[in-house]
Coordinates of C-alpha atoms and ligand atoms in Angstrom, one line a residue:
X16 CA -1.1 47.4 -4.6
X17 CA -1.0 49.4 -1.6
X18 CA -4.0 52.7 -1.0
X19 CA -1.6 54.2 1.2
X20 CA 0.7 56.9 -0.8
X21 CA 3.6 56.1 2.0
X22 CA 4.3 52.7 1.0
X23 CA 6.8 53.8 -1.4
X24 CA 8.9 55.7 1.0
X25 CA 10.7 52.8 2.6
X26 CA 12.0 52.2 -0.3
X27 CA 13.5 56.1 -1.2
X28 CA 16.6 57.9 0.2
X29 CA 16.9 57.9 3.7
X30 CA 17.4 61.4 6.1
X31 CA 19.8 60.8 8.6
X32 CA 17.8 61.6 12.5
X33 CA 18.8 61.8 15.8
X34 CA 19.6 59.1 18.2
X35 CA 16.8 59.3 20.0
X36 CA 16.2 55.6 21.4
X37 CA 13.0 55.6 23.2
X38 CA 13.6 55.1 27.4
X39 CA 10.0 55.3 28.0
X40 CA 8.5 53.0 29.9
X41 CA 6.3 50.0 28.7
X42 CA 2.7 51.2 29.7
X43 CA 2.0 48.1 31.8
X44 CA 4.9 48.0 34.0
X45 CA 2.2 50.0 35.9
X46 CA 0.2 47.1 36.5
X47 CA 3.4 44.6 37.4
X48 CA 5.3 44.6 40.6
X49 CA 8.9 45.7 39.4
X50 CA 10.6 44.8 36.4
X51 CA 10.8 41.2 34.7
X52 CA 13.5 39.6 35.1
X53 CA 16.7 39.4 32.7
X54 CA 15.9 35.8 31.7
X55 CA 12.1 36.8 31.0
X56 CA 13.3 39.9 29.0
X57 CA 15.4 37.6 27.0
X58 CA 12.8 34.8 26.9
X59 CA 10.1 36.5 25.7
X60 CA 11.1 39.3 23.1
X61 CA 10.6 38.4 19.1
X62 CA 12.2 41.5 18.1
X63 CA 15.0 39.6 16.8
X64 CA 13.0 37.8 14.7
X65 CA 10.0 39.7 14.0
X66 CA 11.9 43.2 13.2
X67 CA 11.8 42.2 9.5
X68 CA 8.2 43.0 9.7
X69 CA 9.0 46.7 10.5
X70 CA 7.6 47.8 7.2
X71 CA 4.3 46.2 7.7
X72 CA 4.0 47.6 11.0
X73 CA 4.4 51.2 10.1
X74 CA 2.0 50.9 7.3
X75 CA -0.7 49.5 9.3
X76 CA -0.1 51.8 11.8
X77 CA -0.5 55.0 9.7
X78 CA -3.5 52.9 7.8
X79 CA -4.8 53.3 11.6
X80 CA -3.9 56.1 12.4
X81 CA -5.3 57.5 9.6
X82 CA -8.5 56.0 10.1
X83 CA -8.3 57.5 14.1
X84 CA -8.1 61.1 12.3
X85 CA -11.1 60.3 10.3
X86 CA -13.2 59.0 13.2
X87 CA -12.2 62.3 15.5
X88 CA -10.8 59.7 17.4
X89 CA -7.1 62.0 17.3
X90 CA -6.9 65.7 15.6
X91 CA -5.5 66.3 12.1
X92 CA -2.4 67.8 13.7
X93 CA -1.3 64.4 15.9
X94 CA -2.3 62.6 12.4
X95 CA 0.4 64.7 11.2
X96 CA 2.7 64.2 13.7
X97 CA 2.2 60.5 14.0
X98 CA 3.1 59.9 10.4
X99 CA 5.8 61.9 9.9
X100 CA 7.6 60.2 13.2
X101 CA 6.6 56.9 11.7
X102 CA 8.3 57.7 8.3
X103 CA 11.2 58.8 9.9
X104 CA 11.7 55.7 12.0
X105 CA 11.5 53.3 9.0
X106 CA 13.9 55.4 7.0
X107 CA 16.1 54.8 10.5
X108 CA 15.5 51.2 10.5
X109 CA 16.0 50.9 6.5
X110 CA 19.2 52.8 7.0
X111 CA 20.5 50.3 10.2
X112 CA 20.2 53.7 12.4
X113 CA 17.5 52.0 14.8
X114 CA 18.5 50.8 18.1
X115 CA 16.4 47.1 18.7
X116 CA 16.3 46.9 22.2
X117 CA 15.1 43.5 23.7
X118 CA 13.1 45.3 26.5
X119 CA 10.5 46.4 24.0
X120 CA 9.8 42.7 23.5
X121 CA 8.7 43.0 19.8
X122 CA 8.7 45.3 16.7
X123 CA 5.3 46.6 17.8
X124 CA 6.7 48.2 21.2
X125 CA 9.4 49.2 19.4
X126 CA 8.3 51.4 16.9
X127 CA 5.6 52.4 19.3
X128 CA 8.3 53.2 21.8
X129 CA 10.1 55.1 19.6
X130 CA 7.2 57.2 18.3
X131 CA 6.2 58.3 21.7
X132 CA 10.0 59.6 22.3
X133 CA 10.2 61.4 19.2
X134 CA 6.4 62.8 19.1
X135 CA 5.6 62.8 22.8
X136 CA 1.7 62.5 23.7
X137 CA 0.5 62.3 20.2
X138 CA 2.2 58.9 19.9
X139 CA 0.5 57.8 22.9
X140 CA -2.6 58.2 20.9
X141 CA -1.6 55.5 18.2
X142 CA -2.2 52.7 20.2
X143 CA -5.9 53.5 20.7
X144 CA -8.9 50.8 19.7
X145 CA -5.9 48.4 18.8
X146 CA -3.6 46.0 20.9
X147 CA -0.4 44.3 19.5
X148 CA -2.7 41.2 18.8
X149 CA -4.4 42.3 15.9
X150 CA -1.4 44.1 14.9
X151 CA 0.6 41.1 14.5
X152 CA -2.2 39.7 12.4
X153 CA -2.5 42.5 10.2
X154 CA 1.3 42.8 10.0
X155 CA 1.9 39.3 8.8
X156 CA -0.5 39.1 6.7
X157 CA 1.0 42.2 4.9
X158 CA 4.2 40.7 4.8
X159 CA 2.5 37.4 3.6
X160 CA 1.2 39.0 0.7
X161 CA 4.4 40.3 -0.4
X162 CA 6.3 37.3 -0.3
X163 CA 3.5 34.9 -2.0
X164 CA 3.7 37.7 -4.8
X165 CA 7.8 37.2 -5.0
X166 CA 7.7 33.6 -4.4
X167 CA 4.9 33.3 -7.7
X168 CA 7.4 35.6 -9.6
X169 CA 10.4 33.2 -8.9
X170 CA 8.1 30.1 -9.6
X171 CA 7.6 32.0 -12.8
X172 CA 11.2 32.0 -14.1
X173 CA 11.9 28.5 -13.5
X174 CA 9.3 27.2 -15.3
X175 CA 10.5 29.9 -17.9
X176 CA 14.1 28.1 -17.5
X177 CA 12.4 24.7 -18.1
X178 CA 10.0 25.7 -20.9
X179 CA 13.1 27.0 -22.5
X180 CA 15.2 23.9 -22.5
X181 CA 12.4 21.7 -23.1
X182 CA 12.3 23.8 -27.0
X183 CA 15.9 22.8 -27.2
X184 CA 14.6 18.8 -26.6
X185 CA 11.2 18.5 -28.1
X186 CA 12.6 15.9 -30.9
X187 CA 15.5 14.0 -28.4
X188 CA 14.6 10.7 -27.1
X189 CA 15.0 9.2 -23.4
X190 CA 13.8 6.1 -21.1
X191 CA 10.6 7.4 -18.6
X192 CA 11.2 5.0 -15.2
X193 CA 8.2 4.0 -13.1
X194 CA 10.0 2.0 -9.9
X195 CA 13.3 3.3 -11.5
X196 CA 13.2 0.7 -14.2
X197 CA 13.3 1.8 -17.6
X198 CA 9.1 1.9 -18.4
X199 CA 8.8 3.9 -22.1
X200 CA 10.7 6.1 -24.3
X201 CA 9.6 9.8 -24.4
X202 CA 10.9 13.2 -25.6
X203 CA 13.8 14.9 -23.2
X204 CA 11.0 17.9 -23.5
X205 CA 8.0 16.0 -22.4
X206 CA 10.2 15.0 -19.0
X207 CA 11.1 18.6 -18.5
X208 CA 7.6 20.0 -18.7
X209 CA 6.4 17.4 -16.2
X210 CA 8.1 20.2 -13.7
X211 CA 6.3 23.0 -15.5
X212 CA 3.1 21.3 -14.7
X213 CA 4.2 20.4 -10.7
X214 CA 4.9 24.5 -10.1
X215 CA 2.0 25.3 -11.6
X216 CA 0.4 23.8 -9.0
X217 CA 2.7 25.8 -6.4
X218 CA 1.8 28.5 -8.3
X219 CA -2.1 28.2 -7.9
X220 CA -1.6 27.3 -4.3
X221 CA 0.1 30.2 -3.8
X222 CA -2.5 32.2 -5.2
X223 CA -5.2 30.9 -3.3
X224 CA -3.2 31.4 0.2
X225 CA -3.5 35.0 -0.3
X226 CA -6.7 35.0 -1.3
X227 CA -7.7 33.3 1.9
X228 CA -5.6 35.3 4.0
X229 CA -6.2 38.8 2.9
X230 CA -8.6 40.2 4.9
X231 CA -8.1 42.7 7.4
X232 CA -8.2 42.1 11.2
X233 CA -7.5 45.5 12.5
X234 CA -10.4 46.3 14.8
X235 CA -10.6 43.0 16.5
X236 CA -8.6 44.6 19.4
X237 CA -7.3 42.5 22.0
X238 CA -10.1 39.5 21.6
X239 CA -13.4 41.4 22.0
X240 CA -13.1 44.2 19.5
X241 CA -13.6 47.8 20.9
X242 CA -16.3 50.0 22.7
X243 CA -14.8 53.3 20.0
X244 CA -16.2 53.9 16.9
X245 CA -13.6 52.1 14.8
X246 CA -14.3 52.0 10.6
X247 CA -12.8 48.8 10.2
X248 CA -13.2 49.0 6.9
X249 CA -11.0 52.3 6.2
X250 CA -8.0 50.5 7.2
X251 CA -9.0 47.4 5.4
X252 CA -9.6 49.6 2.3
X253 CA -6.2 51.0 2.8
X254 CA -4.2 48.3 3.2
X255 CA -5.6 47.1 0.3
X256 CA -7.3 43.9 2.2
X257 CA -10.2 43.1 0.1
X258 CA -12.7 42.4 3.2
X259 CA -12.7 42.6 7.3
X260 CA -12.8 39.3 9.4
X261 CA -15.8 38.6 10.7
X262 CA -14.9 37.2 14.4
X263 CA -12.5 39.5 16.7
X264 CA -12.2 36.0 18.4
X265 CA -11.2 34.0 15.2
X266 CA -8.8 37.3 14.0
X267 CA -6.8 37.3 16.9
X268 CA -7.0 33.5 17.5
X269 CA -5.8 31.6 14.4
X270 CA -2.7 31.7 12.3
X271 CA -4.2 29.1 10.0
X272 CA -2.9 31.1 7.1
X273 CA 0.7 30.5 8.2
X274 CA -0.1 26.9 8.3
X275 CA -1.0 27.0 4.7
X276 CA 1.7 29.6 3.7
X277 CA 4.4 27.5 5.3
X278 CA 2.2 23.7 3.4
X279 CA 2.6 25.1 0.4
X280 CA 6.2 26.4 0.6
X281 CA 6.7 22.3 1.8
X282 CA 5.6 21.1 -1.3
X283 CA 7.3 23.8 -3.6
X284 CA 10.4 22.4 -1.7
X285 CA 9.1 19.1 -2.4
X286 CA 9.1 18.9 -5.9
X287 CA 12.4 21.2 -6.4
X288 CA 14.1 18.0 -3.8
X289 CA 12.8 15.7 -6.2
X290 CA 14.0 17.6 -9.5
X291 CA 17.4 17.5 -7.2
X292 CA 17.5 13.8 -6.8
X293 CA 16.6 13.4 -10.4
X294 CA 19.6 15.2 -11.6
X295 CA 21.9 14.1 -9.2
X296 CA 21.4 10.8 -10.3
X297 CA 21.3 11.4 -13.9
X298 CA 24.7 13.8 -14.0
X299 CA 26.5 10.6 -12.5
X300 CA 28.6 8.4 -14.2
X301 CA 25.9 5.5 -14.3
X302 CA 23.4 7.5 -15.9
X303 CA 25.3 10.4 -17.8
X304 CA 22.3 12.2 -19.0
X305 CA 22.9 15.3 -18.7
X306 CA 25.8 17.9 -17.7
X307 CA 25.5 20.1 -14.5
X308 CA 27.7 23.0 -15.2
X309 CA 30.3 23.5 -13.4
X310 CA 29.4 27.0 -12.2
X311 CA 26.6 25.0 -9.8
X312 CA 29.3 21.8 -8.9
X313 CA 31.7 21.5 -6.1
X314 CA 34.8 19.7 -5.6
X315 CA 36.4 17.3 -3.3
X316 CA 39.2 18.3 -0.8
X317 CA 40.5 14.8 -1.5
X318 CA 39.6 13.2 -4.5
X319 CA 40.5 15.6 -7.6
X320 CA 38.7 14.0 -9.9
X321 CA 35.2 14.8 -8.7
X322 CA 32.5 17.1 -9.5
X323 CA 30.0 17.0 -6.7
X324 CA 26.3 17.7 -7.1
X325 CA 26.8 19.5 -4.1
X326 CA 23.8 22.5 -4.9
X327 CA 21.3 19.9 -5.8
X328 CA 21.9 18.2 -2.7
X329 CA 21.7 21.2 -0.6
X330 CA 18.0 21.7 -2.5
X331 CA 17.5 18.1 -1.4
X332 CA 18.8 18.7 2.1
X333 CA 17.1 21.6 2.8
X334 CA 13.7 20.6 2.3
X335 CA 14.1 18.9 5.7
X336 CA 13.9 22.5 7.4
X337 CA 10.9 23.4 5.7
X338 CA 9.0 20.1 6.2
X339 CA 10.3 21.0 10.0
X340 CA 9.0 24.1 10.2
X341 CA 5.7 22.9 9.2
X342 CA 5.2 20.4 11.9
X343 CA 6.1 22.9 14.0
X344 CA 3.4 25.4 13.4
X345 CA 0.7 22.9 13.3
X346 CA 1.9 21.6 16.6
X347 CA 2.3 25.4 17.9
X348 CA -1.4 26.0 17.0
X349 CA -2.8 22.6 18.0
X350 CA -3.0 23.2 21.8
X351 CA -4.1 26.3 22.3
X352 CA -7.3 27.6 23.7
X353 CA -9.4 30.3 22.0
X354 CA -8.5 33.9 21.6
X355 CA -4.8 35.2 21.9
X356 CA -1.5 33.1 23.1
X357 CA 1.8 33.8 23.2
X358 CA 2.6 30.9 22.1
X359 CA 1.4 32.5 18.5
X360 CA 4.5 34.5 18.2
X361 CA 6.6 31.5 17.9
X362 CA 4.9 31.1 14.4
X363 CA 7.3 34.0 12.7
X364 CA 10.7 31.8 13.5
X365 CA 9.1 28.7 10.9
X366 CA 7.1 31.5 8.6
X367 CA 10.2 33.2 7.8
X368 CA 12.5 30.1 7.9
X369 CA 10.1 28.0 5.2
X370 CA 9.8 31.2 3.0
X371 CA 13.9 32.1 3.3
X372 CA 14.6 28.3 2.3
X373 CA 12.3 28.2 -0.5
X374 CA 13.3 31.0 -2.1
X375 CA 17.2 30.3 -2.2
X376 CA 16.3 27.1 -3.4
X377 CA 14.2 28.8 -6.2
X378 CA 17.0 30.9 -7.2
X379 CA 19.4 28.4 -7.1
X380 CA 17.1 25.7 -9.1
X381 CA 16.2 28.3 -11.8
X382 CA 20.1 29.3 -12.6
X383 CA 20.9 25.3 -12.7
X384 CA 17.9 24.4 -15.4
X385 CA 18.9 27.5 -16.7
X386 CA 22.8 25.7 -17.3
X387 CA 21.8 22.4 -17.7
X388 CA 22.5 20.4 -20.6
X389 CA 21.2 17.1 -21.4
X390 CA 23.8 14.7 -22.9
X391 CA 21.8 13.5 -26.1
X392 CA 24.8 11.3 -27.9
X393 CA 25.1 9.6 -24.6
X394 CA 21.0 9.0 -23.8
X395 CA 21.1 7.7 -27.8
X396 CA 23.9 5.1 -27.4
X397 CA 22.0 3.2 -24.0
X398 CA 18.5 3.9 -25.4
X399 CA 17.7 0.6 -26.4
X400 CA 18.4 -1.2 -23.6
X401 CA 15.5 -2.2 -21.4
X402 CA 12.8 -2.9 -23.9
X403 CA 11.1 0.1 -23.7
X404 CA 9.1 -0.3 -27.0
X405 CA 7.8 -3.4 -25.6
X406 CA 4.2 -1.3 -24.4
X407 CA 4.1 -0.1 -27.7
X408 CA 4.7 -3.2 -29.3
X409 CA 1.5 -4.9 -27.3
X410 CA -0.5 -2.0 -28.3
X411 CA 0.7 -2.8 -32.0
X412 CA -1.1 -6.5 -31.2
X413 CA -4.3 -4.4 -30.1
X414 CA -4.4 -2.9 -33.6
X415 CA -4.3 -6.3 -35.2
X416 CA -7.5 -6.9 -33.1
X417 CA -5.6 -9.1 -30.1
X418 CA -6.8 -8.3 -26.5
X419 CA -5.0 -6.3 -24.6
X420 CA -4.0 -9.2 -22.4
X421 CA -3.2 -11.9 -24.9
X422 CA -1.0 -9.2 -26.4
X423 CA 0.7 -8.5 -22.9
X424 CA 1.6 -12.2 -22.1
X425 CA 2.8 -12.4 -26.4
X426 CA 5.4 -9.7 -25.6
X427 CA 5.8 -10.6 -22.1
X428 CA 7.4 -14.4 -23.5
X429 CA 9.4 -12.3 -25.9
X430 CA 10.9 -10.1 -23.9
X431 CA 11.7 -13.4 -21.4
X432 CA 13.1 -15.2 -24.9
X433 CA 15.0 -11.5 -26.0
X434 CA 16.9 -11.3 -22.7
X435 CA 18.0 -15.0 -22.3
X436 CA 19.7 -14.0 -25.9
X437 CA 21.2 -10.8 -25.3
X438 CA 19.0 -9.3 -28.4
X439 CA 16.5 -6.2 -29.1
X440 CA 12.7 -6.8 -29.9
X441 CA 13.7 -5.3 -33.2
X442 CA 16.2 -8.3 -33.5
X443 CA 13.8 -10.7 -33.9
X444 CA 12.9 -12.1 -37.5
X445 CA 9.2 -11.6 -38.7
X446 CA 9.3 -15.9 -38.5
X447 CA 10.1 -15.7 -35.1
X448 CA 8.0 -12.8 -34.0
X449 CA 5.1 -15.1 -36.3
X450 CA 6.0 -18.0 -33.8
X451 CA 4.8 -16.0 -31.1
X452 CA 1.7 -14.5 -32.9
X453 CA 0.4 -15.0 -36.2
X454 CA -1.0 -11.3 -35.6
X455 CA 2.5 -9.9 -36.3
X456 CA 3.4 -8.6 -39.8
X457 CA 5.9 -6.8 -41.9
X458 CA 5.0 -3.5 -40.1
X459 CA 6.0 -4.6 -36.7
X460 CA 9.4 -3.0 -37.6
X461 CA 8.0 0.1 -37.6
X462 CA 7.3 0.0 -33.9
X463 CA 9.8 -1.1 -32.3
X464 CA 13.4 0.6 -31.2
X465 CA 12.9 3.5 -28.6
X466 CA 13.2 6.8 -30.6
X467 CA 10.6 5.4 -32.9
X468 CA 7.9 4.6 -29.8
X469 CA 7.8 8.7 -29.1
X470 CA 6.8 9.5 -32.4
X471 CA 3.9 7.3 -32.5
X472 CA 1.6 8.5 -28.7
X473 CA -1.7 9.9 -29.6
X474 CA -2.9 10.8 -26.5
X475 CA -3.4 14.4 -25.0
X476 CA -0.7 14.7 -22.9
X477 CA 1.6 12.1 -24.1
X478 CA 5.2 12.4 -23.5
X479 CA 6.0 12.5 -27.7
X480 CA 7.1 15.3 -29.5
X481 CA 4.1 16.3 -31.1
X482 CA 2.7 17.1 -27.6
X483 CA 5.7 18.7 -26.4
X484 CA 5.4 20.7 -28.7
X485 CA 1.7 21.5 -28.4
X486 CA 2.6 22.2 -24.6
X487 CA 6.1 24.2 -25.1
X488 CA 4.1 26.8 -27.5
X489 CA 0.8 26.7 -24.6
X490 CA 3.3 27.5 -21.6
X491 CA 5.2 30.7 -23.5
X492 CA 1.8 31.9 -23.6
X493 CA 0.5 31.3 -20.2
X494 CA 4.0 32.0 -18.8
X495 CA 4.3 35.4 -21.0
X496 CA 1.4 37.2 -19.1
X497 CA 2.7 36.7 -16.1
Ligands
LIG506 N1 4.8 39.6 19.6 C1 3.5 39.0 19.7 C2 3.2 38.0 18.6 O1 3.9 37.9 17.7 C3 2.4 40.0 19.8 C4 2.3 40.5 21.2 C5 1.1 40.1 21.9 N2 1.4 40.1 23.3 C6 0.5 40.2 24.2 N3 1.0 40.1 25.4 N4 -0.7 40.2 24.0 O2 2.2 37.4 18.6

């Protein structure tokens, strides 16, 4: 994905280097009256945070450097000198040789810092046409990228684990709830894919975030962009960003693209909380549906008997943070005025924290479908309860040419009459059912009792077998080019 042919030395063996911590100074503590103090040292710095961006960093930076070189902006030779020193410190960073000192405030200074002591003057070149506000923006973005492509990958096998068991179910019967009240029968599979559908939608979300947010803002400079002959579009063709931004102002100024990253990370959180809460209830006693495995329960320090839900809650739980973390960036971005603030740096704490959630919720979901199984014997034994063939059995009425609503209050008194008895629908005799309406005949039978119901939806997109089917064989498609 990258142009760059460096990118893939992060990633290789590492060369062990001197300990050569920068102790340069910071270029502006020319302009200030004596040092910050402690508490602003400590207040201000992100390295802490933001040093998991170091990768990013150094590749834009040789991406500029480069781009310097080709400009006559810096001499093949400091080219050459800038990019080895930049290799070496992210093989010193990947191999936890880096010291991360606070008083270079972020990852930026601190690579930059550490250049200049290894390189001398040719790493005080690096910096030129470029401040640490459009570096940030390229850097995140970069990292961005990367993580959107490993969050769609993880999306990916967990609606692979669902598709999966849904082919196990495509024939097995349950109740659908609307308000939590039994509503219709439908196939275990049909229920299952419903998911398949929701994270398909993360999925496409996803997809467009990074379309949005992958164009270059290197070049923007500070706010204003830059009296040197800067080719924007170099860098941007070597980072592989597929355009330039258009407004230095706008580039340095808006982290709207975090907003969006960390939105649709809320809503993948979203529906994994509500897939939770659906299978907390449905493991419990009450329901019984289906069988967590153990592998994904907890215990009780008290009472032996239990297995606790405890992972599905956690999914639950956690979506708190992320929904958290997205207030806070709009609220972070809300107030300020144009151009560059400070205050942008605080969006890396909730970028980081909404993606880190998400994906160890992912993982976590996608071994659990992967274990789950659904208690069929047990669904069968309660599926007649709660009249869910009464729909179908109105629609039966609309057949025999009743309208709709006649054939709603028919069933509607039945059901009323069924309940005060303790019966089924299919317990009624045809004279009774022929009380109600003379519409009914014979055939009736053949619509009523739950596991029959499924068999008999037309519609594209039903929840019956036939469908489930239809979609089970259209997502191992989809989901095997990916
Ligand atoms: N660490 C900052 C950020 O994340 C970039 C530094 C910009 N600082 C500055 N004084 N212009 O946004």
């Amino acid at each position: 994905m990258y142009c760059i042919d460096t990118y893939d030395l992060w990633e290789r063996g590492l060369i062990p280097g001197a300990d050569r911590m920068a102790k340069s100074e910071k270029s502006w503590e020319k302009r200030l009256a004596g040092g910050p103090d402690e508490l602003t040292v400590g207040f201000v710095e992100s390295l802490s945070i933001d040093k998991r961006l170091y990768k990013y960093d150094i590749v834009g930076s040789i991406a500029h450097a480069q781009m310097l070189a080709e400009q006559k902006l810096i001499t093949k030779d400091e080219l050459r000198q800038i990019k080895a020193g930049l290799i070496e410190i992210s093989e010193e960073i990947a191999a936890g040789r880096f010291k991360f000192e606070k008083r270079y405030e972020d990852i930026h200074m601190a690579i930059e810092a550490a250049l200049v002591e290894k390189i001398g003057r040719a790493g005080k070149k690096l910096h030129t046409g470029r401040s640490r506000n459009d570096q940030v923006a390229a850097d995140v973005r970069l990292w961005m990228r990367d993580r959107i492509e490993i969050l769609q990958a993880k999306i990916t096998l967990l609606q692979k684990a669902f598709v999966k068991l849904a082919g196990r179910y495509s024939e097995d019967v349950m109740p659908a709830y609307t308000h939590l009240q039994r509503a219709q029968p439908i196939v275990i599979a049909s229920y299952l894919l419903s998911f398949v559908e929701q994270f398909e939608r993360d999925f496409v979300r996803l997809r467009n975030c990074r379309s949005l947010l992958n164009i270059s803002p290197l070049g923007s400079g500070a706010v204003a962009g830059s009296t040197l002959p800067l080719d924007r579009k170099s860098t941007a063709r070597q980072l592989g960003f597929s355009d330039i931004s258009y407004s230095s102002i706008d580039a340095v100024g808006d982290r709207d693209f975090c907003a969006e990253f960390i939105f649709d990370c809320a809503l993948i959180a979203t529906h994994l909380s509500r897939l939770a809460e659906d299978w907390i209830l449905y493991s419990s006693n009450e329901f019984g549906f289906v069988r967590i495995d153990d592998a994904y329960c907890t215990s009780s320090s008290m009472m032996p008997q239990k297995r606790n839900p405890d992972v599905l809650e956690l999914i639950r739980g956690k979506t708190g943070m992320v929904y958290g973390s997205l207030m806070a960036i709009l609220t972070i971005l809300k107030g300020q005025p144009s151009g560059y603030n400070r205050d942008m740096q605080e969006d890396k704490t909730h970028i980081f924290a909404a993606d880190d959630t998400v994906e160890a919720c992912l993982d976590v979901a996608c071994a659990i479908v992967s274990h789950t199984k659904f208690d069929t014997r047990k669904i069968l034994i309660g599926l007649d309860e709660g009249f869910l063939d009464a729909t179908a059995l109105a629609e039966y009425l609309v057949g025999k040419g009743v309208p709709f609503r006649e054939a709603h209050g028919i069933v509607g008194s039945l059901v009323a009459e069924c309940e005060k008895q303790d019966r089924k629908l299919a317990e009624q005799s045809l004279d009774e059912f022929q009380e109600c309406s003379t519409a009914i005949e014979a055939d009736v039978y053949e619509y009523l009792g739950a596991a029959g119901v499924a068999g008999k939806y037309v519609t594209e997109g039903a929840a019956g077998p036939k469908q489930a089917k239809e979609q089970i064989a259209y997502w191992n498609k989809q989901l095997g080019q990916r």
